[in-house]
mmCIF file of C-alpha atoms in Angstrom:
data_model
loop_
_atom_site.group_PDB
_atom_site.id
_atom_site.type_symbol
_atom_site.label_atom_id
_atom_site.label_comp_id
_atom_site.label_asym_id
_atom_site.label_seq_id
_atom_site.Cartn_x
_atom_site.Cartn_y
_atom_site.Cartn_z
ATOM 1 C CA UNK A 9 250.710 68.958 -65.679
ATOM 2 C CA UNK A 10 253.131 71.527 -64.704
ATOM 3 C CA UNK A 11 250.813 74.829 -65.429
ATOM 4 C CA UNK A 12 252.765 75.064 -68.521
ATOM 5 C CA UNK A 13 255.890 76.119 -66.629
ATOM 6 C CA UNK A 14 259.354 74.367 -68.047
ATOM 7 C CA UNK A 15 261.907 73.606 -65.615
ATOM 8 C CA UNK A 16 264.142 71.932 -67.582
ATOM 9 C CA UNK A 17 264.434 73.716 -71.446
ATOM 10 C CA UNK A 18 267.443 72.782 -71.975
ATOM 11 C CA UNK A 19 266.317 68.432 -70.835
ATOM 12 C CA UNK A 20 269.646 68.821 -68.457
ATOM 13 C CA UNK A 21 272.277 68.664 -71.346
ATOM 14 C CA UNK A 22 275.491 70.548 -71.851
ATOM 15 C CA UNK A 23 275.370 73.899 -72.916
ATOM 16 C CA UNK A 24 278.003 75.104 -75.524
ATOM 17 C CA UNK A 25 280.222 77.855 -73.066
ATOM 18 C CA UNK A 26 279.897 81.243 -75.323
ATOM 19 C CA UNK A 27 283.346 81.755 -73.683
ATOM 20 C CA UNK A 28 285.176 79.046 -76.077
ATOM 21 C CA UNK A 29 287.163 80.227 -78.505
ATOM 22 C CA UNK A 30 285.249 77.707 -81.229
ATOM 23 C CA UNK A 31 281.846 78.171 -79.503
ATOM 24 C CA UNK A 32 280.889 81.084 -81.879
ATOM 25 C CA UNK A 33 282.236 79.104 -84.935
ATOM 26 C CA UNK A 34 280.195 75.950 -84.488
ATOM 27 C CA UNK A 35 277.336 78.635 -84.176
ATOM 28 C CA UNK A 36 277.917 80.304 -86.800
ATOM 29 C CA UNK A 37 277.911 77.327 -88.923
ATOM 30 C CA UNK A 38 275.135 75.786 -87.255
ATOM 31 C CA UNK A 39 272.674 79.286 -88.522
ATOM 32 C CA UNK A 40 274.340 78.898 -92.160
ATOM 33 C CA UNK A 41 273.276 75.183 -92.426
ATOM 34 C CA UNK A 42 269.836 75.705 -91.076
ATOM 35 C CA UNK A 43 269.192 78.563 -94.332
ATOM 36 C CA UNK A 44 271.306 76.468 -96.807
ATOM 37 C CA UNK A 45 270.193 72.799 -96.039
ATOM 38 C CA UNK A 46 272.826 71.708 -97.420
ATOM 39 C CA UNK A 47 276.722 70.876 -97.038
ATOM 40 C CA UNK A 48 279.873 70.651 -99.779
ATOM 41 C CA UNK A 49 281.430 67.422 -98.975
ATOM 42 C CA UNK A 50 285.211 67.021 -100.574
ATOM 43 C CA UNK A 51 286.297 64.083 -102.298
ATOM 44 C CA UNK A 52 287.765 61.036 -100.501
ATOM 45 C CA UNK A 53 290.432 58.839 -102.137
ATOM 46 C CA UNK A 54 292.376 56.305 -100.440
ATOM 47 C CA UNK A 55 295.529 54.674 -100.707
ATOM 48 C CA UNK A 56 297.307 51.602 -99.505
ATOM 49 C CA UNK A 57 300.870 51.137 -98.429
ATOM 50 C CA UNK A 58 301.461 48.022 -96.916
ATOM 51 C CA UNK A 59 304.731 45.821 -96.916
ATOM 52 C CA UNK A 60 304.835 42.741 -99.227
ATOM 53 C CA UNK A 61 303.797 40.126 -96.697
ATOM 54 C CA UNK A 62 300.267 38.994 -95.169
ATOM 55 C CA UNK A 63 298.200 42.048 -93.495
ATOM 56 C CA UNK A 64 296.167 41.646 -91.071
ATOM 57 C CA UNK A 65 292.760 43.907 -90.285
ATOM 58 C CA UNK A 66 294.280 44.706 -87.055
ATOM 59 C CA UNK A 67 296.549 46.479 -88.627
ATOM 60 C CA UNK A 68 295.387 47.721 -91.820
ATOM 61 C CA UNK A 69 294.738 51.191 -90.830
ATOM 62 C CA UNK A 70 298.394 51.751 -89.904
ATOM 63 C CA UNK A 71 298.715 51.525 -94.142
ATOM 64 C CA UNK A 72 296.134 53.775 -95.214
ATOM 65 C CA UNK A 73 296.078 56.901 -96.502
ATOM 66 C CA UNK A 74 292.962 59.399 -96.805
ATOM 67 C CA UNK A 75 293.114 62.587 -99.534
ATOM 68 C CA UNK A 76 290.483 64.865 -100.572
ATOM 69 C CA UNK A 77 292.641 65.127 -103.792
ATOM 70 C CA UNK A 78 294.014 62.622 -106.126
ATOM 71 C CA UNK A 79 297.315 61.248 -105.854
ATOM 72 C CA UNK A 80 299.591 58.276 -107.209
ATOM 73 C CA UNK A 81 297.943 55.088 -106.466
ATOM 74 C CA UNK A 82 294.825 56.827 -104.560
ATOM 75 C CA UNK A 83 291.498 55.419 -105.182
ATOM 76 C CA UNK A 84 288.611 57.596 -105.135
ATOM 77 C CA UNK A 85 285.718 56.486 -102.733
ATOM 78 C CA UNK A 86 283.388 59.652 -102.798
ATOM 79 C CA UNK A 87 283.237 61.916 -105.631
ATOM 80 C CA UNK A 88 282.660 65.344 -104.063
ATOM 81 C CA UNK A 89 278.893 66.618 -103.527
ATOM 82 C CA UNK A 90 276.619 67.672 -101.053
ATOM 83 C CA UNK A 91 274.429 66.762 -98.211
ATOM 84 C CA UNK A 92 271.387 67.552 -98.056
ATOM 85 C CA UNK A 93 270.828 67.997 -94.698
ATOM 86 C CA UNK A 94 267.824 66.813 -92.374
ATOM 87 C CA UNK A 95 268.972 68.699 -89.438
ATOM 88 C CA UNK A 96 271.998 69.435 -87.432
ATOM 89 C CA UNK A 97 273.130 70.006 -83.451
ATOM 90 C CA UNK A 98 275.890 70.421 -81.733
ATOM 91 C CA UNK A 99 277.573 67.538 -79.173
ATOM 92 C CA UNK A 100 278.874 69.310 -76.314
ATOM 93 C CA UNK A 101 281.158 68.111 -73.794
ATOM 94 C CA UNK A 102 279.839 68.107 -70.293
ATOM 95 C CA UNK A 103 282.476 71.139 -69.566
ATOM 96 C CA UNK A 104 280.644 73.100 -72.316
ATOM 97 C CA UNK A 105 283.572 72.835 -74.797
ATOM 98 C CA UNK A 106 281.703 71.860 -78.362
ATOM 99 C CA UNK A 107 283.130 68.661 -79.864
ATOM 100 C CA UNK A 108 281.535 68.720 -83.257
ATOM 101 C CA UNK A 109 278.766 69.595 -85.173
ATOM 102 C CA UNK A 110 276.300 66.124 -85.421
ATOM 103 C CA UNK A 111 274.765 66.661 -89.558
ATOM 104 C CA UNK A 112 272.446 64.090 -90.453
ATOM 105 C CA UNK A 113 271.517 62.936 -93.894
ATOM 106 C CA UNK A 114 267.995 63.586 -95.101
ATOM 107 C CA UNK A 115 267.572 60.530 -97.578
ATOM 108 C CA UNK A 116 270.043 57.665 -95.503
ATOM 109 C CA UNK A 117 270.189 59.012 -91.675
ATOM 110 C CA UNK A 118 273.474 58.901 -91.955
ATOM 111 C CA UNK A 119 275.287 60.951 -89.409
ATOM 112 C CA UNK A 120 278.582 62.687 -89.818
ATOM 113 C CA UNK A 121 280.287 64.692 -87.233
ATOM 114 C CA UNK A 122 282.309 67.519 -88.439
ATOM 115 C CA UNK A 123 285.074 69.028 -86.229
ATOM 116 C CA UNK A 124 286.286 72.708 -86.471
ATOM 117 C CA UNK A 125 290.433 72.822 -86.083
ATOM 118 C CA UNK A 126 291.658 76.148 -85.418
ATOM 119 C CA UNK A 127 294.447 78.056 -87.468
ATOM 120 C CA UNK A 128 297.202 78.388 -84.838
ATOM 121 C CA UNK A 129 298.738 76.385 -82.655
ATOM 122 C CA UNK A 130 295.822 74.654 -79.902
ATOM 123 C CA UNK A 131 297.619 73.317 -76.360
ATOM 124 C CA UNK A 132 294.454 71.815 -75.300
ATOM 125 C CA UNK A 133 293.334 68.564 -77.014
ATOM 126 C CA UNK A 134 290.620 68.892 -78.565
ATOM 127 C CA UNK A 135 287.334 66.980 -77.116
ATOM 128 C CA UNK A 136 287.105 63.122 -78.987
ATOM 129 C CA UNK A 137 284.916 63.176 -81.522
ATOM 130 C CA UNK A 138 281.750 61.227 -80.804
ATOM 131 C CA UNK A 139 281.056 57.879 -82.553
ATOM 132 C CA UNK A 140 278.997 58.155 -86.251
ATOM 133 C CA UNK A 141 279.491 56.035 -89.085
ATOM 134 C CA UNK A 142 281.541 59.092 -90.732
ATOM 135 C CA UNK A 143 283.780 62.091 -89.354
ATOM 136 C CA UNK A 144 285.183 65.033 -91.055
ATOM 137 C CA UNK A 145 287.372 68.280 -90.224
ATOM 138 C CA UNK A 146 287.192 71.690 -91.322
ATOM 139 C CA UNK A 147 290.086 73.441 -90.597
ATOM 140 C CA UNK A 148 289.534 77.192 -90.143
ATOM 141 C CA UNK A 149 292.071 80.252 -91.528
ATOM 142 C CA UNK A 150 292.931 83.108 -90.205
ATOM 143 C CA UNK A 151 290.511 85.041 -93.004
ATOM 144 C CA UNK A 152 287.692 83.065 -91.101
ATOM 145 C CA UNK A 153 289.089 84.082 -87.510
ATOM 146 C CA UNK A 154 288.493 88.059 -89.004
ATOM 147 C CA UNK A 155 284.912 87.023 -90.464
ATOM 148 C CA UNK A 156 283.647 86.160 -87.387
ATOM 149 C CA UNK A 157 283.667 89.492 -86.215
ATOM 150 C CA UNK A 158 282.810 91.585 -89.191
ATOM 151 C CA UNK A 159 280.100 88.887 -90.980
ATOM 152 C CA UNK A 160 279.538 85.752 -89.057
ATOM 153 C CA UNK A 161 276.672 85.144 -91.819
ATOM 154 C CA UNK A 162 278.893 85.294 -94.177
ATOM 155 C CA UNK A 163 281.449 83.255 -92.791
ATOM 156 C CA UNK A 164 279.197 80.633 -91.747
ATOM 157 C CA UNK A 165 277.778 80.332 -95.730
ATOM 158 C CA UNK A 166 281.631 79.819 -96.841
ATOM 159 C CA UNK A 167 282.246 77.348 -94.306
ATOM 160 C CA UNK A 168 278.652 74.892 -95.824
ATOM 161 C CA UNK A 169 279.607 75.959 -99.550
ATOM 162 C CA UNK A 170 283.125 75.397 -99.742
ATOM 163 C CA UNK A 171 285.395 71.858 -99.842
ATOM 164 C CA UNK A 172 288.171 73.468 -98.953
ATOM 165 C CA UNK A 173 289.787 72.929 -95.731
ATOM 166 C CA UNK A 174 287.896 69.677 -95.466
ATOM 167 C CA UNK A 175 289.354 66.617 -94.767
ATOM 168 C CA UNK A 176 287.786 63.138 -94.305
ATOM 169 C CA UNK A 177 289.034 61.260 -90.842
ATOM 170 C CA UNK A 178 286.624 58.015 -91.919
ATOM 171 C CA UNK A 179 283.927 56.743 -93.806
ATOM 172 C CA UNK A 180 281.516 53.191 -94.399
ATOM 173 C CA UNK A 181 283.358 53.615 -97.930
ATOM 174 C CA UNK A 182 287.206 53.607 -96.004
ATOM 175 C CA UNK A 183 286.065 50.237 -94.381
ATOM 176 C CA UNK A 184 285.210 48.481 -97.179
ATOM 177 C CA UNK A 185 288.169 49.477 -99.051
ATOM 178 C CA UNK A 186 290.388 48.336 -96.230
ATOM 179 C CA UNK A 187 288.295 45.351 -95.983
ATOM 180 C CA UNK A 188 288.955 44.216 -99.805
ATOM 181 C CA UNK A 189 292.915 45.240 -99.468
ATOM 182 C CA UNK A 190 292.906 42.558 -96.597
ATOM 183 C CA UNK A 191 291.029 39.956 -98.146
ATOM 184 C CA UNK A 192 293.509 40.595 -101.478
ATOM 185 C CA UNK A 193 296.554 41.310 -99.636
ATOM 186 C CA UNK A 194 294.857 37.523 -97.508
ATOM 187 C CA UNK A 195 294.881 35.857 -100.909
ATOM 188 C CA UNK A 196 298.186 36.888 -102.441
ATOM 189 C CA UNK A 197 300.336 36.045 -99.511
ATOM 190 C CA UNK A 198 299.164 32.685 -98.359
ATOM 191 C CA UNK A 199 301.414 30.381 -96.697
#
């Protein structure tokens, strides 16, 4: 059976390339959620802006609005709290580039991909996100750029513990909502 040798560690996936700029991030995050277990999620509220005629589902989404705070007319859809996580890993993009970090629920399954944005100004898109049921970002500062280098530990526990910077791209809870302002928005402007 082998004689115990592995040929294949790694089962012939992408490797994260150490020389991305977000590579070390995603790491460093990766180390602070495997000690913590856990992961501040902000609040979501939506809102929904659509012209006084019939809506469609098609088109819904163009009229939506996601928040992690509340505003005028917002609806809040996830109170903020935590995730207690099950285990984590990181998608990588054949080319090595890391997409997002893959967190999965302990109690539901659930997974949600979280995507690191940079501080400055990125020419290169940034790899798609892949497809789970929810999707957040975490936008990085500058004072995070310096961490890396002096405590990535650190860093990497402010990144799981904090909200802030955090910002929900969708959630089960956003397609319901839109789902209901269709049906009402169905009902109201019948012909």
């Amino acid at each position: 059976m082998g004689g115990g040798h592995v040929s294949r560690p790694d089962f012939g996936m992408p490797q994260p390339d150490p020389n991305h700029p977000l590579t070390e991030f995603y790491l460093a995050l990766q180390h602070a959620l495997d000690k913590e277990g856990s992961f501040a999620l902000p609040a979501l509220y939506a809102g929904f802006q659509a012209p006084a005629r019939r809506v469609y589902a098609d088109e819904a989404a163009e009229y939506l609005t996601l928040s992690s705070t509340a505003g005028e007319g917002m609806t809040r859809l996830l109170a903020p709290g935590h995730l207690q996580l099950l285990y984590s890993s990181l998608h990588v993009m054949p080319d090595g580039a890391p997409a997002a970090l893959l967190l999965t629920e302990e109690c539901t399954r659930t997974v949600f991909a979280v995507q690191l944005l940079p501080p400055f100004v990125w020419e290169d898109p940034l790899p798609p996100l892949p497809d789970t049921p929810a999707a957040l970002t975490l936008t990085l500062t500058m004072q995070d750029v310096e961490a890396i280098d002096t405590d990535p530990a650190a860093l990497g526990r402010r990144l799981v513990e904090r909200t802030e910077g955090k910002r929900w791209l969708h959630h089960p809870r956003v397609e319901t909502f839109l789902a209901e302002r269709v049906a009402l928005f169905q009902r109201v402007y019948r012909r």
